[in-house]
Tab-separated table of C-alpha atoms in Angstrom:
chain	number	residue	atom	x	y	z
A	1	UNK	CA	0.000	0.000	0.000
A	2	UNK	CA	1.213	3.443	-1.065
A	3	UNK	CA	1.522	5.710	1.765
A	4	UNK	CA	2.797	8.937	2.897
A	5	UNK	CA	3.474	10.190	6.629
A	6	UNK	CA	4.301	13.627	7.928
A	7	UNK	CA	5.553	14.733	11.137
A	8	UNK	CA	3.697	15.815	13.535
A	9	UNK	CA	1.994	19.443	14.160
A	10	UNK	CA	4.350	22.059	14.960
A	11	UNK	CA	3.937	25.424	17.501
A	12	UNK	CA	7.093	28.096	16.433
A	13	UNK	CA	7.701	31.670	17.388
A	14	UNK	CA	8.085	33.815	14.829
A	15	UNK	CA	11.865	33.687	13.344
A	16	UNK	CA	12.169	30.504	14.431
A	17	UNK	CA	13.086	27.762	11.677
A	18	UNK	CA	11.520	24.670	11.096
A	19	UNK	CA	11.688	21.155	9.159
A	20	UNK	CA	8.665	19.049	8.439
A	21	UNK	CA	9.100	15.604	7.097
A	22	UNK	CA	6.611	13.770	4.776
A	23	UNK	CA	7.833	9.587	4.621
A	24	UNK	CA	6.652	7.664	1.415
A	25	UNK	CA	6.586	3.573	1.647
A	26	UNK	CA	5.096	1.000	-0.564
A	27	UNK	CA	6.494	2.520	-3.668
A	28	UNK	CA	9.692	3.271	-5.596
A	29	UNK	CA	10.530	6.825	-3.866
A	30	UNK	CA	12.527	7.906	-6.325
A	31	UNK	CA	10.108	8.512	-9.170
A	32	UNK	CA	7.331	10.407	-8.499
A	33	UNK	CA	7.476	13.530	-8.229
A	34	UNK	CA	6.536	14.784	-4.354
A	35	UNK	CA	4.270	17.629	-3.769
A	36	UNK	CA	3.645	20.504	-1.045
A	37	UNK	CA	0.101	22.216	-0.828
A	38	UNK	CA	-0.841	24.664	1.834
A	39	UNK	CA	-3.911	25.441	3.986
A	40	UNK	CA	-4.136	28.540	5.619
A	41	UNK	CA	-6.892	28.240	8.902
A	42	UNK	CA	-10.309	28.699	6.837
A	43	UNK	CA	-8.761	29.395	3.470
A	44	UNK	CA	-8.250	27.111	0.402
A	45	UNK	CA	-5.660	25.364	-1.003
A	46	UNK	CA	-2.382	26.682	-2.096
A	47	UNK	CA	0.390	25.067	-4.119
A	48	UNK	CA	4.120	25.296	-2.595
A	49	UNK	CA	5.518	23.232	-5.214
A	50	UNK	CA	7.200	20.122	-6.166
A	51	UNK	CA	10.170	18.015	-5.721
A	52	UNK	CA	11.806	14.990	-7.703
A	53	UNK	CA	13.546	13.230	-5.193
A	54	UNK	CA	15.467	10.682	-8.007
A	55	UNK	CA	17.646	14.113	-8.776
A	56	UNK	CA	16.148	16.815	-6.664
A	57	UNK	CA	14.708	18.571	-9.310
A	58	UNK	CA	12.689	21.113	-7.389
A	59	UNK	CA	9.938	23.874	-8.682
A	60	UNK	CA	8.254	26.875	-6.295
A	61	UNK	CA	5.235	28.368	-6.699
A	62	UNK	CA	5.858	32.408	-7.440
A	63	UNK	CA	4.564	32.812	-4.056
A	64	UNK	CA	6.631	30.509	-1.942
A	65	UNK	CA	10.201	30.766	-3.826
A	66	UNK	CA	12.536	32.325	-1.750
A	67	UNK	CA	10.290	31.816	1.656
A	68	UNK	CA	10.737	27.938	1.727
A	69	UNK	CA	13.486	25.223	0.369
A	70	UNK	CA	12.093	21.679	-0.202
A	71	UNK	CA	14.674	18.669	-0.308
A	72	UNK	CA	14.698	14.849	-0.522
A	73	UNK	CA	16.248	12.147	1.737
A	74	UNK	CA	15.994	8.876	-1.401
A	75	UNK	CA	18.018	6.982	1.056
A	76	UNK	CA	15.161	7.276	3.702
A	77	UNK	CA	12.391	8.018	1.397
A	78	UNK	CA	11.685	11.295	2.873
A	79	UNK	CA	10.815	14.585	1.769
A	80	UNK	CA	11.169	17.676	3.279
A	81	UNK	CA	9.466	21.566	3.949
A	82	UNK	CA	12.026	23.810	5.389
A	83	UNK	CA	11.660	27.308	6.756
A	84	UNK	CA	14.775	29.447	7.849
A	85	UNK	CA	12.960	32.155	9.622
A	86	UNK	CA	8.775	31.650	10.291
A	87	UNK	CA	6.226	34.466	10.127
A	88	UNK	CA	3.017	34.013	11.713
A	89	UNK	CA	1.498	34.085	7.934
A	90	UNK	CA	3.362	30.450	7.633
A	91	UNK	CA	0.906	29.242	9.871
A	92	UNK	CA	-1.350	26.326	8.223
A	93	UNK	CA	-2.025	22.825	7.555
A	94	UNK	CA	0.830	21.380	5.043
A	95	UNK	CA	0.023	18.819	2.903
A	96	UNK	CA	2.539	16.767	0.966
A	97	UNK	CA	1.033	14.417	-2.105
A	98	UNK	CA	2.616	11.675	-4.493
A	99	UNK	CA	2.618	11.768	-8.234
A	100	UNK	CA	-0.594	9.281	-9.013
A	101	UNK	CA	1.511	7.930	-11.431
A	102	UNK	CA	4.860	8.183	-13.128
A	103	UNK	CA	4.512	10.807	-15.648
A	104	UNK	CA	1.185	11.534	-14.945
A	105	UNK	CA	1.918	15.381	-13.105
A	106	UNK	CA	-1.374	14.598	-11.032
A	107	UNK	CA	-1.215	14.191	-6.661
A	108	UNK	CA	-2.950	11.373	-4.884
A	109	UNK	CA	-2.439	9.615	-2.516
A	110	UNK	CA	-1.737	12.981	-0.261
A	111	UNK	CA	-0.237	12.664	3.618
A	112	UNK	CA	-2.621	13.151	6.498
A	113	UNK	CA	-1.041	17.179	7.016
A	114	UNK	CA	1.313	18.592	9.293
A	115	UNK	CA	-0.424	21.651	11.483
A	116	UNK	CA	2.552	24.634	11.844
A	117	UNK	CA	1.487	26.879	14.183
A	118	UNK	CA	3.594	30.399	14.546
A	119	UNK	CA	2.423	32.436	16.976
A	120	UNK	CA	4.234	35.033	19.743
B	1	UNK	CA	-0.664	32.785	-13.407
B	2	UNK	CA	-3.943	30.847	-14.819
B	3	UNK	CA	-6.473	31.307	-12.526
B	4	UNK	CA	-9.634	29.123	-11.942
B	5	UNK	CA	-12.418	30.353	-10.416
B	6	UNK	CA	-15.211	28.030	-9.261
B	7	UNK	CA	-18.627	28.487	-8.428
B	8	UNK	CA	-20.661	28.532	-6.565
B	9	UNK	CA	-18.814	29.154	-2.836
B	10	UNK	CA	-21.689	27.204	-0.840
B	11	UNK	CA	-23.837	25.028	-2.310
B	12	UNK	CA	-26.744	23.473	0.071
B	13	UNK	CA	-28.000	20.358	-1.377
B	14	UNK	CA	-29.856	16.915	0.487
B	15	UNK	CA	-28.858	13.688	0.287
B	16	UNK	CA	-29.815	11.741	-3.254
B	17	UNK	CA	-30.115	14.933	-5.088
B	18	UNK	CA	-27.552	15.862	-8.138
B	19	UNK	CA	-24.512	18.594	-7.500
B	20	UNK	CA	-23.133	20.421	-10.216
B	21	UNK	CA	-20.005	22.296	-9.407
B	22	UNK	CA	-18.311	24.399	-12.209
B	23	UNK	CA	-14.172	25.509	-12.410
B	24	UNK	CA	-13.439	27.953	-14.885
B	25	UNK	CA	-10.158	29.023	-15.769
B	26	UNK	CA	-8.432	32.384	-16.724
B	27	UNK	CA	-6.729	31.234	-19.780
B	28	UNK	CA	-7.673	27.545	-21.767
B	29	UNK	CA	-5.694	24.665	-19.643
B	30	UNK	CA	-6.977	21.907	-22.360
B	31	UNK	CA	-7.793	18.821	-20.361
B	32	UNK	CA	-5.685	20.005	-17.560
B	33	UNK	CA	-7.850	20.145	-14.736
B	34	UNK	CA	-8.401	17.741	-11.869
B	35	UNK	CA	-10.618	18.047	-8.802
B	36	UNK	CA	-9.809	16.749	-5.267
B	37	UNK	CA	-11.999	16.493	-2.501
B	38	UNK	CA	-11.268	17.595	0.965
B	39	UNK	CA	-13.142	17.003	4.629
B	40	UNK	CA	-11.747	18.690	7.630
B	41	UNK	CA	-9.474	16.209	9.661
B	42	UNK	CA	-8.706	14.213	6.383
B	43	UNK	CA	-6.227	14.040	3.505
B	44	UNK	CA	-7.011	15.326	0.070
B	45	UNK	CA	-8.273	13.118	-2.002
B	46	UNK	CA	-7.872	13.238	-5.854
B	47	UNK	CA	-11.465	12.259	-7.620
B	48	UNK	CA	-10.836	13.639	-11.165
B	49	UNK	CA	-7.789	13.582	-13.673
B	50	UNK	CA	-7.429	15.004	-17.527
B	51	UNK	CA	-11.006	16.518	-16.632
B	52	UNK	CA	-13.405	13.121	-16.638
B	53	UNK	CA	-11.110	10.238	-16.201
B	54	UNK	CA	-11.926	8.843	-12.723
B	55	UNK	CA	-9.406	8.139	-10.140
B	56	UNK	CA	-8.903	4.336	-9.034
B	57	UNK	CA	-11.048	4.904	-6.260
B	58	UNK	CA	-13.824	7.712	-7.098
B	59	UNK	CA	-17.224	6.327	-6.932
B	60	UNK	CA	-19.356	6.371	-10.450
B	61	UNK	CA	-21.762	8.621	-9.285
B	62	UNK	CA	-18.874	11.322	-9.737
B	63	UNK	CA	-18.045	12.526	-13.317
B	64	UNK	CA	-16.431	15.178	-14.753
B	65	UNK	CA	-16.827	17.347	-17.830
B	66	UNK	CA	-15.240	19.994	-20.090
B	67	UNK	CA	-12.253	21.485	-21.599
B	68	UNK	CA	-10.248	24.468	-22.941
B	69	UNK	CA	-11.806	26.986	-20.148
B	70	UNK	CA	-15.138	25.503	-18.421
B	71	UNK	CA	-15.001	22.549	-16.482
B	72	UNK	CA	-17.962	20.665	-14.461
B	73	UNK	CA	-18.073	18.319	-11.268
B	74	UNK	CA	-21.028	16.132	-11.120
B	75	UNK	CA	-22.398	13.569	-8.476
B	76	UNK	CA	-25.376	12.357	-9.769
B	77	UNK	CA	-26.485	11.552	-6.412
B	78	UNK	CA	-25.718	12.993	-3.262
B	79	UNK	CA	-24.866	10.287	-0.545
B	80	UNK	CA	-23.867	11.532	3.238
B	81	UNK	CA	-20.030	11.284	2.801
B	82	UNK	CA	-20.308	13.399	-0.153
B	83	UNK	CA	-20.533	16.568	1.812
B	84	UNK	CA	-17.130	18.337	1.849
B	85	UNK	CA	-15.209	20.897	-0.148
B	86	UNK	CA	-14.014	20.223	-3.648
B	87	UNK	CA	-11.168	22.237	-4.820
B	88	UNK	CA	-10.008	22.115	-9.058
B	89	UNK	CA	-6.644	22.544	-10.228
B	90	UNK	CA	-4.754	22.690	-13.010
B	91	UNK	CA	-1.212	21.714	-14.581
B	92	UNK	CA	-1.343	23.152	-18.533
B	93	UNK	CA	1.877	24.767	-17.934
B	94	UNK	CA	3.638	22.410	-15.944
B	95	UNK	CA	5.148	23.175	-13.542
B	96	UNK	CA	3.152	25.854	-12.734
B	97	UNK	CA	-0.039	24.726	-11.158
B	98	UNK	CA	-2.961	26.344	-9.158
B	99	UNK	CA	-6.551	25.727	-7.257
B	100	UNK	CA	-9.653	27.248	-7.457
B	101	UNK	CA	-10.572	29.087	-4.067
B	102	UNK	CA	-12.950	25.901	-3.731
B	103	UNK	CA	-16.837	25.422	-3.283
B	104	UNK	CA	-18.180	23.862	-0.237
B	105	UNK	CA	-21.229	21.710	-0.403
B	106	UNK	CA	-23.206	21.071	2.869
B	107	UNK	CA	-26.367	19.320	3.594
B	108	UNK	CA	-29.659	21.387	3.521
């Protein structure tokens, strides 16, 4: 069975950093690409953007480049969201999502969400 | 940046009575568009691909129409778990992909 699991929620301060994991089993790591969607509370979903973890080839939304690096483990089959320096406008649910397919460029199955909270 | 917009926001419907949910994008995305469904406390879950093709798991009752710039959800009838939000997307210009702000269906 294909799954992903993410780390668990998350309370920051402000300029603190922060790691969340997302850990894929029952299929080939390597080749599919990994994705990172965002809920803000009582908002919609947002896209972060995507990582290949067989070379690390890694696209940002316009939005999130430069506020967020994503990176890939393929030894431990583990992706990963990475903040140097948290605002309180990072707080939200963060969803991470296989490739449905190889080549296909569409997410499901998606992890169960890590909640980051960032608050003074 | 494409953007969708779907509509309605809220739409109140009962149980065993047809939704029809609409995602319509800025710019034409071809067959680019999937939908997802999402209920609070739960993972995503992707119900539509390439605009009608089901995913492995999406019930029958759920179909999905269009191309170019209008796209439509449909459950032909409305069973309890249905009730969530359902959120489009699209990938035309890969990599760059985005979500409709979402339309939330609730029970009547």
């Amino acid at each position: 069975e294909v799954q992903l699991v993410q780390s668990g929620a998350e309370v920051k301060k402000p300029g603190e950093s922060l790691k969340i994991s997302c850990k894929g089993s029952g299929y080939d790591f390597s080749n599919y690409w990994i994705a990172w969607v965002r809920q803000m509370p009582g908002k919609g979903l947002e896209w972060v953007g995507i990582i290949y973890p067989g070379d690390s080839d890694t696209r940002y939304s316009p939005s999130f480049q430069g506020q967020v690096t994503l990176s890939a483990d393929k030894s431990i089959n583990t992706a990963y969201l990475h903040w140097n320096t948290l605002k309180a406008s990072d707080t939200g649910i963060y969803y991470c999502a296989r490739e449905a397919a190889v080549a296909s460029k569409w997410f499901g199955p998606w992890g169960q969400g890590t909640l980051v909270t960032v608050s003074s | 940046e494409i953007v969708l917009t779907q509509s309605p926001a809220t739409l109140s419907l009962s149980p065993g009575e047809r939704a029809t949910l609409s995602c319509r994008a800025s710019q034409g995305v071809d067959i680019y568009l999937a939908w997802y469904q999402l209920k609070p406390g739960q993972a995503p879950r992707l119900l539509i691909y390439d605009a009608s093709k089901r995913a492995s798991d999406t019930p029958a009752r759920f179909s999905g129409s269009g191309s170019g710039t209008d796209f439509t959800l449909t459950i032909s009838r409305l069973e309890p778990e249905d009730f969530a939000s359902y959120y489009c997307q699209q990938r035309a210009r890969w990599p760059e992909n985005t979500f409709g702000q979402g339309t939330k269906l609730e029970i009547k």
